[in-house]
Coordinates of C-alpha atoms and ligand atoms in Angstrom, one line a residue:
M10 CA 58.9 85.4 140.3
C11 CA 61.0 88.6 141.3
A12 CA 63.6 86.1 139.6
A13 CA 61.6 86.2 136.5
V14 CA 60.9 89.2 136.0
Y15 CA 64.2 90.3 137.3
V16 CA 66.0 88.3 134.3
L17 CA 63.6 89.6 132.2
S18 CA 63.6 93.4 132.7
T19 CA 67.9 92.8 132.7
V20 CA 68.0 90.7 129.0
T21 CA 65.2 93.1 127.7
G22 CA 67.8 95.7 129.4
Y23 CA 70.3 94.3 127.6
V24 CA 68.5 94.2 124.2
L25 CA 67.9 97.7 123.9
T26 CA 71.1 98.9 124.7
S27 CA 72.4 96.4 122.1
A28 CA 70.1 98.3 120.0
L29 CA 70.6 101.4 120.4
L30 CA 74.2 101.2 120.4
L31 CA 74.2 99.6 117.1
K32 CA 72.7 102.5 115.5
C33 CA 74.1 105.2 117.9
P34 CA 78.0 103.4 118.0
N35 CA 79.1 107.2 118.8
L36 CA 77.6 106.9 122.0
L37 CA 80.5 104.6 123.4
H38 CA 83.0 104.6 120.4
R39 CA 84.7 107.6 119.4
R40 CA 84.5 107.5 115.3
K41 CA 87.7 106.1 113.4
R42 CA 89.1 109.0 112.0
E43 CA 89.0 107.9 108.6
T44 CA 92.2 109.7 106.2
F45 CA 90.7 108.4 102.7
R46 CA 87.2 106.7 101.6
S47 CA 87.8 104.5 99.0
R48 CA 84.1 103.9 96.4
H49 CA 86.3 102.4 93.4
I50 CA 88.2 100.0 93.8
S51 CA 90.3 98.1 91.5
H52 CA 91.9 94.4 92.3
R53 CA 95.4 93.9 91.2
G54 CA 94.9 97.5 89.2
G55 CA 92.1 95.9 87.0
A56 CA 92.8 92.4 86.2
G57 CA 90.4 92.2 83.4
E58 CA 91.8 95.5 81.5
N59 CA 95.7 94.8 82.1
L60 CA 97.8 92.5 83.3
E61 CA 97.6 92.3 86.7
N62 CA 100.0 94.5 89.1
T63 CA 101.7 96.2 86.4
M64 CA 102.4 99.7 86.1
A65 CA 100.2 99.6 82.8
A66 CA 97.4 98.4 85.1
F67 CA 97.8 101.0 87.9
K68 CA 98.2 103.7 85.3
H69 CA 94.9 102.9 83.5
A70 CA 92.7 103.3 86.9
V71 CA 94.5 106.0 88.1
D72 CA 93.7 108.2 84.8
L73 CA 90.4 106.7 85.2
G74 CA 89.8 108.3 88.5
T75 CA 90.4 105.3 90.6
D76 CA 90.2 105.7 94.4
M77 CA 92.6 103.3 95.6
L78 CA 94.4 100.1 94.0
E79 CA 94.6 97.2 95.3
L80 CA 98.2 95.0 95.0
D81 CA 99.6 92.3 96.3
C82 CA 103.6 92.0 97.8
H83 CA 106.5 89.3 98.0
M84 CA 110.2 89.8 98.5
T85 CA 113.0 89.0 95.7
K86 CA 115.9 87.4 96.7
D87 CA 118.1 90.8 96.8
E88 CA 114.9 91.2 99.4
Q89 CA 113.6 94.0 97.3
V90 CA 109.4 94.4 97.8
V91 CA 108.3 93.2 94.3
V92 CA 104.9 93.4 93.5
S93 CA 102.7 89.8 92.6
H94 CA 100.0 87.9 94.1
D95 CA 101.6 83.9 93.6
G96 CA 104.7 83.5 95.3
N97 CA 105.6 80.8 91.9
L98 CA 106.0 81.9 88.8
Q99 CA 104.2 79.5 86.6
R100 CA 101.2 80.6 86.4
A101 CA 101.7 84.5 85.4
C102 CA 105.3 83.8 83.9
G103 CA 104.8 80.2 83.0
I104 CA 108.2 79.4 84.8
N105 CA 108.5 76.6 88.2
A106 CA 110.2 78.9 90.4
N107 CA 110.1 80.6 93.6
I108 CA 110.1 84.9 93.7
S109 CA 112.2 84.0 97.0
D110 CA 114.2 82.5 94.5
V111 CA 115.0 84.7 92.2
P112 CA 116.5 88.1 92.7
Y113 CA 114.8 91.1 91.6
A114 CA 116.6 92.2 88.2
E115 CA 116.1 88.3 86.8
L116 CA 112.3 88.0 87.2
P117 CA 111.0 86.9 83.6
P118 CA 108.0 89.0 82.3
Y119 CA 104.4 88.1 82.8
L120 CA 103.0 85.8 79.9
C121 CA 101.1 87.4 77.3
K122 CA 97.8 86.1 78.0
L123 CA 97.0 86.3 82.5
G124 CA 93.3 84.4 83.5
V125 CA 91.2 86.3 85.5
T126 CA 90.4 84.7 88.6
F127 CA 86.7 86.2 89.0
Q128 CA 85.5 86.2 86.2
R129 CA 84.9 83.1 84.5
E130 CA 86.1 81.4 81.0
C131 CA 87.8 84.9 81.0
F132 CA 91.1 86.1 80.0
C133 CA 93.4 89.2 80.1
E134 CA 95.3 90.1 77.4
G135 CA 97.9 92.0 78.4
G136 CA 100.0 95.1 76.6
E137 CA 103.9 96.1 76.3
D138 CA 104.5 96.2 80.1
K139 CA 104.9 93.0 81.1
R140 CA 106.9 94.0 84.0
M141 CA 106.7 93.0 87.5
P142 CA 107.0 96.1 89.6
L143 CA 108.6 97.5 92.2
L144 CA 105.9 98.4 95.4
R145 CA 108.8 102.1 95.1
D146 CA 107.4 101.9 91.6
V147 CA 104.0 101.7 92.4
F148 CA 105.1 104.9 95.2
D149 CA 107.1 107.3 93.0
A150 CA 104.3 107.3 90.2
F151 CA 101.2 107.4 92.0
P152 CA 101.9 110.1 95.6
H153 CA 98.1 110.4 95.9
T154 CA 96.0 107.7 95.7
P155 CA 95.6 105.2 97.8
V156 CA 96.3 101.7 97.8
N157 CA 95.7 98.3 99.5
I158 CA 98.5 96.3 100.4
D159 CA 98.2 92.6 101.1
I160 CA 100.8 90.6 102.4
K161 CA 101.2 87.4 101.2
V162 CA 104.3 86.4 102.6
N163 CA 104.1 85.7 106.8
N164 CA 107.8 87.3 106.8
D165 CA 108.9 90.1 108.8
T166 CA 111.8 91.3 106.7
L167 CA 108.8 91.3 103.9
I168 CA 106.9 93.5 106.9
K169 CA 109.6 95.7 107.5
K170 CA 110.5 96.7 104.0
V171 CA 106.8 97.3 104.1
S172 CA 105.9 99.8 106.9
E173 CA 110.0 101.4 106.0
L174 CA 108.7 101.9 102.4
V175 CA 105.2 103.4 103.4
V176 CA 107.4 106.1 105.9
K177 CA 109.7 107.3 103.3
Y178 CA 106.9 108.3 100.8
D179 CA 105.0 109.3 103.6
R180 CA 102.1 107.3 102.6
E181 CA 100.8 105.7 106.2
H182 CA 97.6 108.3 105.7
L183 CA 96.9 106.7 102.2
T184 CA 97.5 103.0 103.2
V185 CA 95.9 100.3 104.4
W186 CA 97.8 97.0 105.1
G187 CA 97.0 92.8 105.7
N188 CA 95.9 89.4 104.8
A189 CA 93.3 86.5 105.6
S190 CA 96.0 85.3 108.2
N191 CA 95.9 86.8 111.7
Q192 CA 99.7 85.9 112.2
I193 CA 100.4 88.6 109.2
V194 CA 97.9 90.7 110.6
K195 CA 99.2 91.3 114.0
K196 CA 102.8 91.1 112.7
C197 CA 101.8 94.4 110.6
Y198 CA 99.8 96.0 113.7
K199 CA 103.1 95.7 115.6
E200 CA 105.5 96.9 113.6
N201 CA 103.8 100.3 112.8
P202 CA 100.4 100.5 114.0
Q203 CA 100.2 103.6 112.1
I204 CA 99.2 101.9 109.2
P205 CA 95.3 100.9 109.1
V206 CA 94.6 97.4 109.2
L207 CA 92.4 95.0 107.9
F208 CA 90.3 92.0 109.3
S209 CA 92.0 88.8 109.2
F210 CA 89.7 85.5 108.9
P211 CA 89.5 84.6 112.3
R212 CA 89.0 88.0 113.1
V213 CA 86.1 88.2 110.8
L214 CA 84.4 84.9 112.0
Q215 CA 84.7 87.0 115.4
L216 CA 83.1 90.4 114.5
L217 CA 80.2 88.1 113.1
G218 CA 79.9 86.6 116.5
L219 CA 79.8 89.3 118.2
F220 CA 77.2 90.6 115.8
Y221 CA 74.6 87.7 115.8
T222 CA 74.8 88.5 120.1
G223 CA 74.5 92.2 120.3
L224 CA 78.0 91.9 122.0
L225 CA 79.5 94.2 118.7
P226 CA 78.2 97.3 120.0
F227 CA 80.5 96.7 123.0
F228 CA 83.3 96.2 121.6
P229 CA 86.1 98.0 120.7
L230 CA 88.2 97.1 117.1
K231 CA 91.0 98.2 115.8
E232 CA 91.0 97.5 112.8
Q233 CA 89.9 99.8 110.1
F234 CA 88.5 98.5 107.1
L235 CA 86.5 95.2 106.8
E236 CA 87.9 93.4 103.0
I237 CA 84.9 90.6 102.5
P238 CA 83.9 88.7 98.9
M239 CA 80.5 88.4 98.3
P240 CA 79.8 84.8 98.8
S241 CA 77.0 84.4 96.5
I242 CA 79.6 85.0 93.6
I243 CA 80.9 81.7 93.3
T244 CA 77.5 80.7 91.9
K245 CA 79.1 82.4 88.6
L246 CA 82.8 81.2 88.6
R247 CA 81.7 77.7 88.8
D248 CA 80.6 75.5 86.3
P249 CA 77.8 75.0 86.9
D250 CA 77.6 71.3 86.7
R251 CA 80.1 70.6 88.6
L252 CA 78.9 73.1 91.5
T253 CA 77.0 70.9 94.1
R254 CA 74.3 70.8 95.6
S255 CA 76.2 71.4 99.6
H256 CA 78.6 74.1 97.3
R257 CA 75.1 75.8 96.9
I258 CA 73.7 75.8 100.8
I259 CA 77.7 76.5 101.8
A260 CA 77.9 79.9 99.4
W261 CA 73.6 80.6 100.3
L262 CA 74.7 80.3 104.3
A263 CA 77.7 82.5 103.8
D264 CA 76.6 85.1 102.3
T265 CA 73.3 86.0 103.7
L266 CA 75.6 85.5 107.6
L267 CA 78.2 88.1 105.9
M268 CA 76.6 90.2 103.3
R269 CA 74.3 92.3 106.3
K270 CA 73.5 95.7 106.0
A271 CA 72.5 96.6 110.1
L272 CA 76.4 95.5 110.3
F273 CA 78.0 97.7 107.1
D274 CA 75.9 100.7 108.5
H275 CA 77.7 99.4 112.6
L276 CA 81.1 99.9 111.5
T277 CA 80.4 103.1 108.7
A278 CA 79.8 104.8 111.4
R279 CA 82.6 103.7 113.7
G280 CA 84.2 105.2 110.8
I281 CA 85.5 101.1 109.1
Q282 CA 84.9 101.5 105.3
V283 CA 83.7 98.3 104.4
Y284 CA 85.4 97.1 100.5
I285 CA 83.2 93.6 98.9
W286 CA 85.1 91.9 96.4
V287 CA 85.6 90.8 93.5
L288 CA 82.4 92.1 91.7
N289 CA 82.8 92.3 87.7
D290 CA 79.0 92.7 86.6
D291 CA 75.9 95.6 87.2
E292 CA 73.7 93.3 89.4
D293 CA 76.9 93.0 92.4
F294 CA 78.1 96.7 92.3
Q295 CA 74.1 97.4 92.9
R296 CA 73.8 94.8 95.2
A297 CA 77.0 96.5 97.2
F298 CA 76.6 99.7 96.9
D299 CA 72.3 99.3 98.6
L300 CA 74.0 97.3 101.1
G301 CA 76.2 99.9 102.3
A302 CA 79.7 99.1 101.9
T303 CA 81.7 101.8 101.6
G304 CA 83.5 100.8 98.3
V305 CA 83.4 97.9 95.8
M306 CA 87.3 95.9 94.6
T307 CA 86.5 94.7 90.5
D308 CA 88.6 93.6 87.8
F309 CA 86.7 95.8 85.6
P310 CA 87.7 99.6 86.6
T311 CA 85.9 101.1 82.9
R312 CA 82.6 99.0 84.0
L313 CA 82.0 100.1 88.2
K314 CA 82.7 103.4 86.8
D315 CA 80.3 103.2 83.9
F316 CA 78.5 102.1 86.5
M317 CA 78.8 104.5 88.9
D318 CA 78.5 107.5 86.5
R319 CA 74.9 105.4 85.3
N320 CA 74.2 105.4 89.1
G321 CA 74.6 108.6 90.3
I322 CA 77.3 106.9 92.6
S323 CA 79.5 110.0 93.7
K324 CA 83.2 109.6 94.8
P325 CA 83.5 109.4 98.3
E326 CA 83.9 112.8 99.8
Ligands
LIG429 C1 108.3 77.2 96.7 O1 107.8 76.8 98.1 C2 106.8 76.2 98.1 C3 107.2 76.4 99.4 O2 108.1 77.4 100.8 C4 108.0 75.0 97.9 O3 107.4 73.8 98.5 C5 108.1 74.5 96.7 O4 109.1 73.8 96.3 C6 108.8 76.0 95.8 N1 109.4 75.5 94.4 C7 110.5 75.4 94.4 C8 110.1 75.8 92.5 O5 110.9 75.9 94.1
LIG430 C1 112.3 85.9 104.8 O1 112.4 86.1 103.3 C2 113.7 86.1 102.9 C3 114.1 87.1 101.4 O2 113.5 85.8 100.3 C4 114.7 84.8 103.2 O3 115.7 85.5 103.5 C5 114.5 85.1 104.7 O4 114.5 83.9 105.8 C6 112.9 84.8 105.0 N1 112.8 84.8 106.8 C7 111.3 84.1 106.9 C8 111.1 84.2 108.6 O5 111.1 83.2 106.6
LIG431 C1 97.7 85.0 102.9 O1 99.0 84.7 102.8 C2 99.4 83.5 103.0 C3 100.8 83.3 104.2 O2 100.6 83.1 104.6 C4 98.9 83.5 101.6 O3 99.1 82.5 101.2 C5 97.6 84.3 101.1 O4 97.7 84.2 99.9 C6 97.6 85.4 102.3 N1 96.0 85.7 101.5 C7 95.7 86.9 101.3 C8 94.2 87.0 101.3 O5 95.9 88.2 101.5

């Protein structure tokens, strides 16, 4: 009897403490200092409105007032940090070669038309600008715009060079970097802990485990950004005839587990921003902001801006 009361009161104490700290995390953790906040994020510079990852795309997005540019990095044969999503040039340039085997000066231009990965049956027709820029070109052109850097290769030299550029351009307070791979994120953090990192995929799973067991409020977190997909968008991306029942169930389950307002509110109260990708229509923009996401990544910066203007969603303070 006594033991039962003891266990019950201990469990109740744990649940109550966990619930209290979930709501008020700053009782236990000092709020992380956010050197910038982003609501409007242009994915690959806005891959639906300009050729992805080009200076033309970045300029268009910045002129529109985007809060952040999202881009991807690789390294060329002559060890220059180049902005490109793919490591192989087949999809985007029509040439089967790896960026790591080609010197920067010899990289081919983009094709005139590129598929938009996160919008079904959509191609983007580019303008004049078909050049893959260097990361340094982006830093030169937009010294005040926050940039989200996806490190696409697990290569120590690449990580070191990106860090050196960020430091040289005095942008540690305007940068977040990482990758789905935990190995890469660990290396980034080790290389330069002053640059904020995002949660890798294994760390997202850990985060969910901690959240659903009530342990999350007790754990310190080194990451400053949670960047996750909205799993439900898969039903819009795939051909409905080719979406099997098990696909739908997995998407539903992932969506239900991941899209939690209580989780997002807890993280944002700790100074960890939540960005959701890659959303391209009003319905999904609305859902993300209703869930308490800090920011939305989109291929269509103009659409997102119009949505925010119409709905009175202000720029972050
Ligand atoms: C590009 O790199 C991958 C992996 O490193 C390799 O398997 C592939 O053969 C390379 N492609 C070319 C065209 O060299
Ligand atoms: C990193 O990339 C450079 C340039 O492509 C290459 O020479 C080097 O071998 C790579 N390092 C590793 C560890 O893959
Ligand atoms: C992460 O890095 C791997 C190489 O280790 C790459 O294939 C992948 O595209 C990257 N993913 C993201 C989301 O950056």
